[in-house]
Coordinates of N, CA and C in Angstrom, one line a residue:
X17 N -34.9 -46.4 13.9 CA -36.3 -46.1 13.8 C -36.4 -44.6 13.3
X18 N -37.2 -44.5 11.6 CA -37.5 -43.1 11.5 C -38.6 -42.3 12.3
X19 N -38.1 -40.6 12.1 CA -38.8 -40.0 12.9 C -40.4 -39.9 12.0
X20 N -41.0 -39.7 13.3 CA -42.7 -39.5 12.6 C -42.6 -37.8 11.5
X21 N -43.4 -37.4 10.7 CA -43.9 -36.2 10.4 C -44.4 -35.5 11.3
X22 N -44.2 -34.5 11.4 CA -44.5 -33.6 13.0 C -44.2 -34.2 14.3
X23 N -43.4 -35.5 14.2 CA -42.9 -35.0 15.3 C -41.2 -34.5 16.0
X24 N -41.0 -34.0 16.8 CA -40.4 -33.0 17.0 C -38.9 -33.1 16.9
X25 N -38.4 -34.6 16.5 CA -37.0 -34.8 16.1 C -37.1 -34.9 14.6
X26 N -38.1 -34.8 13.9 CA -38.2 -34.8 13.0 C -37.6 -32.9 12.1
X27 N -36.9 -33.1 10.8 CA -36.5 -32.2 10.8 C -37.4 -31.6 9.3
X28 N -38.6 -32.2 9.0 CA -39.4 -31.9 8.4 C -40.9 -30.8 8.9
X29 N -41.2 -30.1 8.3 CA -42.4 -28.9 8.8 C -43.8 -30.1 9.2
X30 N -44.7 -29.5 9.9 CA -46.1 -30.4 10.1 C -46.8 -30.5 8.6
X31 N -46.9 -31.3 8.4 CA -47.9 -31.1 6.9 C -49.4 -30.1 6.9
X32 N -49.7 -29.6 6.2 CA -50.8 -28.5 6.2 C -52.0 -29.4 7.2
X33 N -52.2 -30.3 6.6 CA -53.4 -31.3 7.0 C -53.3 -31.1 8.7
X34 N -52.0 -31.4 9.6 CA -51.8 -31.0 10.9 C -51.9 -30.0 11.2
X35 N -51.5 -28.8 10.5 CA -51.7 -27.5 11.2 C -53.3 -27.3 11.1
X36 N -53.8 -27.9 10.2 CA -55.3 -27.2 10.0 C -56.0 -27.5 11.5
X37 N -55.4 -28.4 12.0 CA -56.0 -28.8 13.6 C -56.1 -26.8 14.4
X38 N -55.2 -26.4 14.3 CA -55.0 -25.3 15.1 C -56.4 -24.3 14.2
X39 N -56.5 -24.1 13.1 CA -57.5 -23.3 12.5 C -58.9 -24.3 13.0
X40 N -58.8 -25.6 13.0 CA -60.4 -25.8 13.9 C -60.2 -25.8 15.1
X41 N -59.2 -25.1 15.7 CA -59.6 -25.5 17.3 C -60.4 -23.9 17.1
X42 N -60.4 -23.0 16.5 CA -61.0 -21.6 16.1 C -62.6 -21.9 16.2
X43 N -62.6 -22.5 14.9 CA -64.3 -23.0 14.5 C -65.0 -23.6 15.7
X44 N -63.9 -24.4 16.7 CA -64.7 -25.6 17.6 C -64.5 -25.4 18.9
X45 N -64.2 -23.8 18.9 CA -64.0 -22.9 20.6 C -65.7 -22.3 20.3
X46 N -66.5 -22.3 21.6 CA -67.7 -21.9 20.9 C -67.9 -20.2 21.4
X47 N -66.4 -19.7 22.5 CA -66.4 -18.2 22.5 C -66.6 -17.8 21.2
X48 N -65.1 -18.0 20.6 CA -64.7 -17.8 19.4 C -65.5 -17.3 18.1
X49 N -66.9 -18.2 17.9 CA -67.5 -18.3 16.8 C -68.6 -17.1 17.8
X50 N -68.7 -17.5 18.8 CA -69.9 -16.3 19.1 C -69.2 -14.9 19.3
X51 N -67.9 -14.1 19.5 CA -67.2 -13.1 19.4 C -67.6 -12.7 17.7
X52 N -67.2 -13.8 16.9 CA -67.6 -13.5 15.8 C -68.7 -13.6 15.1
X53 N -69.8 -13.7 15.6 CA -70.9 -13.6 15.0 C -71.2 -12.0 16.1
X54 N -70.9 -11.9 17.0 CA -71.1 -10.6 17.6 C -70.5 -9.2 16.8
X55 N -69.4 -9.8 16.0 CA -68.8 -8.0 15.8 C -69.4 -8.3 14.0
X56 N -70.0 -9.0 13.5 CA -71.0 -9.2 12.3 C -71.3 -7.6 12.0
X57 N -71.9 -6.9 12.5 CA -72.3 -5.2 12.2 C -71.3 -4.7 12.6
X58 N -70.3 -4.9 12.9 CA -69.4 -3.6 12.7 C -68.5 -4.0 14.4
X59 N -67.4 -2.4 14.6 CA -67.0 -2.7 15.8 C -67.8 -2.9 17.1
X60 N -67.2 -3.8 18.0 CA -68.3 -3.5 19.6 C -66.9 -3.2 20.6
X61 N -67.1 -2.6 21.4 CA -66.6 -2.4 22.8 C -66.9 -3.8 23.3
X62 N -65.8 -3.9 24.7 CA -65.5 -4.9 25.1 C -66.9 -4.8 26.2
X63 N -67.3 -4.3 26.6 CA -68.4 -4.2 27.7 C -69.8 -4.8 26.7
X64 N -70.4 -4.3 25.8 CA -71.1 -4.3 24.5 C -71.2 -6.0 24.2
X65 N -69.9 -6.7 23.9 CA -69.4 -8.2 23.7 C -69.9 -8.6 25.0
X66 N -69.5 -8.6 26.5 CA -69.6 -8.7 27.8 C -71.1 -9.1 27.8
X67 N -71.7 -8.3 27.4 CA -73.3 -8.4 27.7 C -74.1 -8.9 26.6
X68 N -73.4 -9.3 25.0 CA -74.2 -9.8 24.3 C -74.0 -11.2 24.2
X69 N -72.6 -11.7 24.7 CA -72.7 -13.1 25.0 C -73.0 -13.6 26.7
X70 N -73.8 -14.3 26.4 CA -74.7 -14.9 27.9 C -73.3 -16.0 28.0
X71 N -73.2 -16.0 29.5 CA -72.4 -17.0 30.4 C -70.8 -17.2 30.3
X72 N -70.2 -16.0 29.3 CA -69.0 -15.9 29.0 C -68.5 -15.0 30.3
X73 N -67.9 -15.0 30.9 CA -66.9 -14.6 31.7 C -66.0 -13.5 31.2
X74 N -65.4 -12.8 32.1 CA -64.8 -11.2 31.7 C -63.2 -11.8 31.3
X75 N -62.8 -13.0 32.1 CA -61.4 -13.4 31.6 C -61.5 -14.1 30.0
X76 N -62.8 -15.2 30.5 CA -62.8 -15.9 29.0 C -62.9 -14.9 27.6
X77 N -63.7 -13.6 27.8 CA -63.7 -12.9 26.9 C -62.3 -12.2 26.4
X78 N -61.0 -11.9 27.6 CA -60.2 -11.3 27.3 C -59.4 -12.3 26.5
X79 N -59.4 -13.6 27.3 CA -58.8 -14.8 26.4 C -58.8 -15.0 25.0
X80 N -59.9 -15.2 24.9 CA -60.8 -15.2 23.1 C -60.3 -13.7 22.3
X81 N -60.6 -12.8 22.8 CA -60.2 -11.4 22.3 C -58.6 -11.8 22.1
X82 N -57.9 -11.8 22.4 CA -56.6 -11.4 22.1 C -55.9 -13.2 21.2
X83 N -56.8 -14.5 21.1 CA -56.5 -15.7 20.5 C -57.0 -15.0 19.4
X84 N -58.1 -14.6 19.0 CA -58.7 -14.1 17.7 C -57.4 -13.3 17.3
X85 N -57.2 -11.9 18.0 CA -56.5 -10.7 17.4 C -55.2 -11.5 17.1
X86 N -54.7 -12.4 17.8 CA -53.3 -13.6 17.1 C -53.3 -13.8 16.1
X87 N -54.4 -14.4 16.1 CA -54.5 -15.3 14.8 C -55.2 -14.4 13.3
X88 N -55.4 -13.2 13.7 CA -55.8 -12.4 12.4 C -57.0 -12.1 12.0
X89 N -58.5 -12.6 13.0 CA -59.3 -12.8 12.8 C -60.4 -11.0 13.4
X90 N -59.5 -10.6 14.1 CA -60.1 -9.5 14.6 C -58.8 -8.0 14.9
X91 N -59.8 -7.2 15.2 CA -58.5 -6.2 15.6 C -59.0 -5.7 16.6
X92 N -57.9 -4.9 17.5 CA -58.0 -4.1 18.8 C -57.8 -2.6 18.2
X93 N -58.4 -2.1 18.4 CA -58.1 -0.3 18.3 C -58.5 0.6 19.6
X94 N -57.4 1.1 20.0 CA -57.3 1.7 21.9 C -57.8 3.4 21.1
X95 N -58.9 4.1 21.2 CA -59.4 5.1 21.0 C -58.9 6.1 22.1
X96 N -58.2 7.0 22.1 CA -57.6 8.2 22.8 C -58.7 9.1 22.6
X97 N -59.5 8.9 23.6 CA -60.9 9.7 24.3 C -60.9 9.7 25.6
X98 N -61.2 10.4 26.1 CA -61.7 10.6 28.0 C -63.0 10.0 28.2
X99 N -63.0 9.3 28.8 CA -62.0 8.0 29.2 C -61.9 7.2 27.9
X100 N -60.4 6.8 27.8 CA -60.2 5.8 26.6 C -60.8 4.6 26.6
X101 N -61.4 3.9 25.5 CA -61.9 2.9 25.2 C -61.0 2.3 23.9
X102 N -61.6 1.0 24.2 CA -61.0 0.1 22.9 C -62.3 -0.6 22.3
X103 N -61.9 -0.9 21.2 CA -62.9 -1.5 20.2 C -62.5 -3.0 19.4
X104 N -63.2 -3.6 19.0 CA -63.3 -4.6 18.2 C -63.7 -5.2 17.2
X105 N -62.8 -5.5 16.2 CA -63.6 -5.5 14.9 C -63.1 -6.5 13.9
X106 N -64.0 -7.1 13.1 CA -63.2 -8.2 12.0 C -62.3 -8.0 11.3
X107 N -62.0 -8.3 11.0 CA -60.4 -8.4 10.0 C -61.4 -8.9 8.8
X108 N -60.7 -8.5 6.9 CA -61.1 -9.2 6.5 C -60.9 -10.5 6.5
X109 N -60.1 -11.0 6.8 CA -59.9 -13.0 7.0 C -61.3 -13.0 8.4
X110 N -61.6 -12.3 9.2 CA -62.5 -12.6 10.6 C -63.9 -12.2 9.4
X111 N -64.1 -11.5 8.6 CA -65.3 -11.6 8.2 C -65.7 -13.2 7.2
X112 N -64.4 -13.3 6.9 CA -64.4 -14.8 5.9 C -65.4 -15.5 6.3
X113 N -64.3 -15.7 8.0 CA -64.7 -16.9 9.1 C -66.1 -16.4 9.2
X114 N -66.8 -15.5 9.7 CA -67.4 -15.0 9.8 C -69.0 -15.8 8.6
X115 N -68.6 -15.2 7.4 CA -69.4 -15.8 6.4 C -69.3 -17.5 6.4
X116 N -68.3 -18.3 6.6 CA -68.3 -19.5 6.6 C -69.3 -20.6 7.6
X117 N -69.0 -19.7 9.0 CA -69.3 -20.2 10.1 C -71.0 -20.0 10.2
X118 N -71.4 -19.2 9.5 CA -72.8 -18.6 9.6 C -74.2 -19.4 9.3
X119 N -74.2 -20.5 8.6 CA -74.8 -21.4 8.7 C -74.5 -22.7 9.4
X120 N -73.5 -22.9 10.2 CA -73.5 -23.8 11.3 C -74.0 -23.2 12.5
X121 N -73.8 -21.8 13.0 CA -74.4 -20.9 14.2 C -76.3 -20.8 13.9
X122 N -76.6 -20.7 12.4 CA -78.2 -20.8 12.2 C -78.8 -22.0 12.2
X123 N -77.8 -23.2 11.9 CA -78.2 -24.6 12.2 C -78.4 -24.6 13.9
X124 N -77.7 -24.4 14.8 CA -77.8 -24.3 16.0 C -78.4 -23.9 16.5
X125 N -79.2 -22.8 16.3 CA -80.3 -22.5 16.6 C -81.8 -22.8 16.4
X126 N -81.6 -23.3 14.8 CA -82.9 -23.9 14.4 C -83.0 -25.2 15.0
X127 N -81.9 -25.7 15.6 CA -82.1 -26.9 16.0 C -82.1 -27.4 17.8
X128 N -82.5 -25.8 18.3 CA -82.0 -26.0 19.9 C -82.9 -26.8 20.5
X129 N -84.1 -26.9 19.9 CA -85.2 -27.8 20.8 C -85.2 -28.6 20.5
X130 N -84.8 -29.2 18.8 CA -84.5 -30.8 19.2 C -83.9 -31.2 19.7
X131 N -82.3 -30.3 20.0 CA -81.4 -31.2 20.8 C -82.1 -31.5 22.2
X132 N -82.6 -30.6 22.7 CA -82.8 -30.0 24.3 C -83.9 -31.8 24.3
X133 N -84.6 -31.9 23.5 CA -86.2 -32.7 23.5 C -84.7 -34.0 23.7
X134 N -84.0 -34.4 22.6 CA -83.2 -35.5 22.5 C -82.3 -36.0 23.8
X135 N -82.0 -35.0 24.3 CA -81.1 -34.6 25.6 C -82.1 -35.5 26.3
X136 N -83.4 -34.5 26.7 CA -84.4 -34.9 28.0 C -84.7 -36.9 27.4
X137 N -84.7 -37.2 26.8 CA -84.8 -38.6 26.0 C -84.2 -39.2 26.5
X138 N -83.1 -38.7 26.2 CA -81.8 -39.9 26.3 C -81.9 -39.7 28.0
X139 N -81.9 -38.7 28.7 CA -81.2 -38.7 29.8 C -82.4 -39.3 31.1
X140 N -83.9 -39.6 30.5 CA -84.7 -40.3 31.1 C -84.6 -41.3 30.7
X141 N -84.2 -42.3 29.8 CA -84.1 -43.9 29.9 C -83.8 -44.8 30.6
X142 N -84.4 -45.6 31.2 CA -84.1 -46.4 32.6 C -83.3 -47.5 32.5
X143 N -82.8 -47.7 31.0 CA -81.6 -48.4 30.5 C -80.1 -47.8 30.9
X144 N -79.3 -48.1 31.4 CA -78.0 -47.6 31.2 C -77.5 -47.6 29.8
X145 N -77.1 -46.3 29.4 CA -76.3 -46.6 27.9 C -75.1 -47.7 27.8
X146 N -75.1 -48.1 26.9 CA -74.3 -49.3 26.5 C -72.6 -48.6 26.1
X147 N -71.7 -49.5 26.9 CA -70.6 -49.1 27.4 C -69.6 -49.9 25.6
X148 N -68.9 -49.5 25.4 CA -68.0 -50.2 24.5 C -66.7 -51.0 25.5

């Protein structure tokens, strides 16, 4: 029996088409795209990010922060000031994402009350949804 493509006895690379999975887990982390629509104007401090994303957590934020700075999409700069601070900021590849992502994040908002209306719909129907 031959080996599959990507898989791991296999002595061939993943084909691009599989790696692209790892570039949408970026687009389809919803920290992710909101970190990056936050540093849009320029650098923010990590406290700044803290408070302009609602219900993100101080770990999830460090998590996201340093999966971004991995992958090229942002940078860390540790400012040697009393008291030192660090900053945050797009990379040009993070402004790309940045421009790309920017009408799926305005689709999402122009569209929060229909979902919210569709949501309350579905989840009042005195039908059970149909199971496969």
């Amino acid at each position: 029996m031959g080996a599959v493509q990507g898989d791991a006895r296999s002595s061939e690379p993943p084909s691009d088409a599989c790696r692209t999975r790892v570039v949408l887990d970026i687009v389809g982390d919803k920290w992710s795209l909101l970190v990056v629509r936050h540093l849009r104007d320029g650098p923010r401090r990590f406290t700044e990010l803290k408070r302009a994303i609602d219900g993100i957590s101080q770990r999830m934020l460090t998590v996201t922060l340093r999966s971004l700075e991995r992958d090229g999409i942002l940078t860390r700069t540790v400012h040697n000031v009393m008291p030192p601070h660090v900053s945050y900021e797009l990379t040009e590849m993070g402004l790309t994402l940045r421009k790309a992502t920017a009408p799926l994040l305005e689709w999402s908002v122009a569209h929060l009350a229909r979902i919210d209306d569709a949501r309350s719909s579905y989840d009042a129907r005195t039908d059970p949804p149909m199971t496969s």
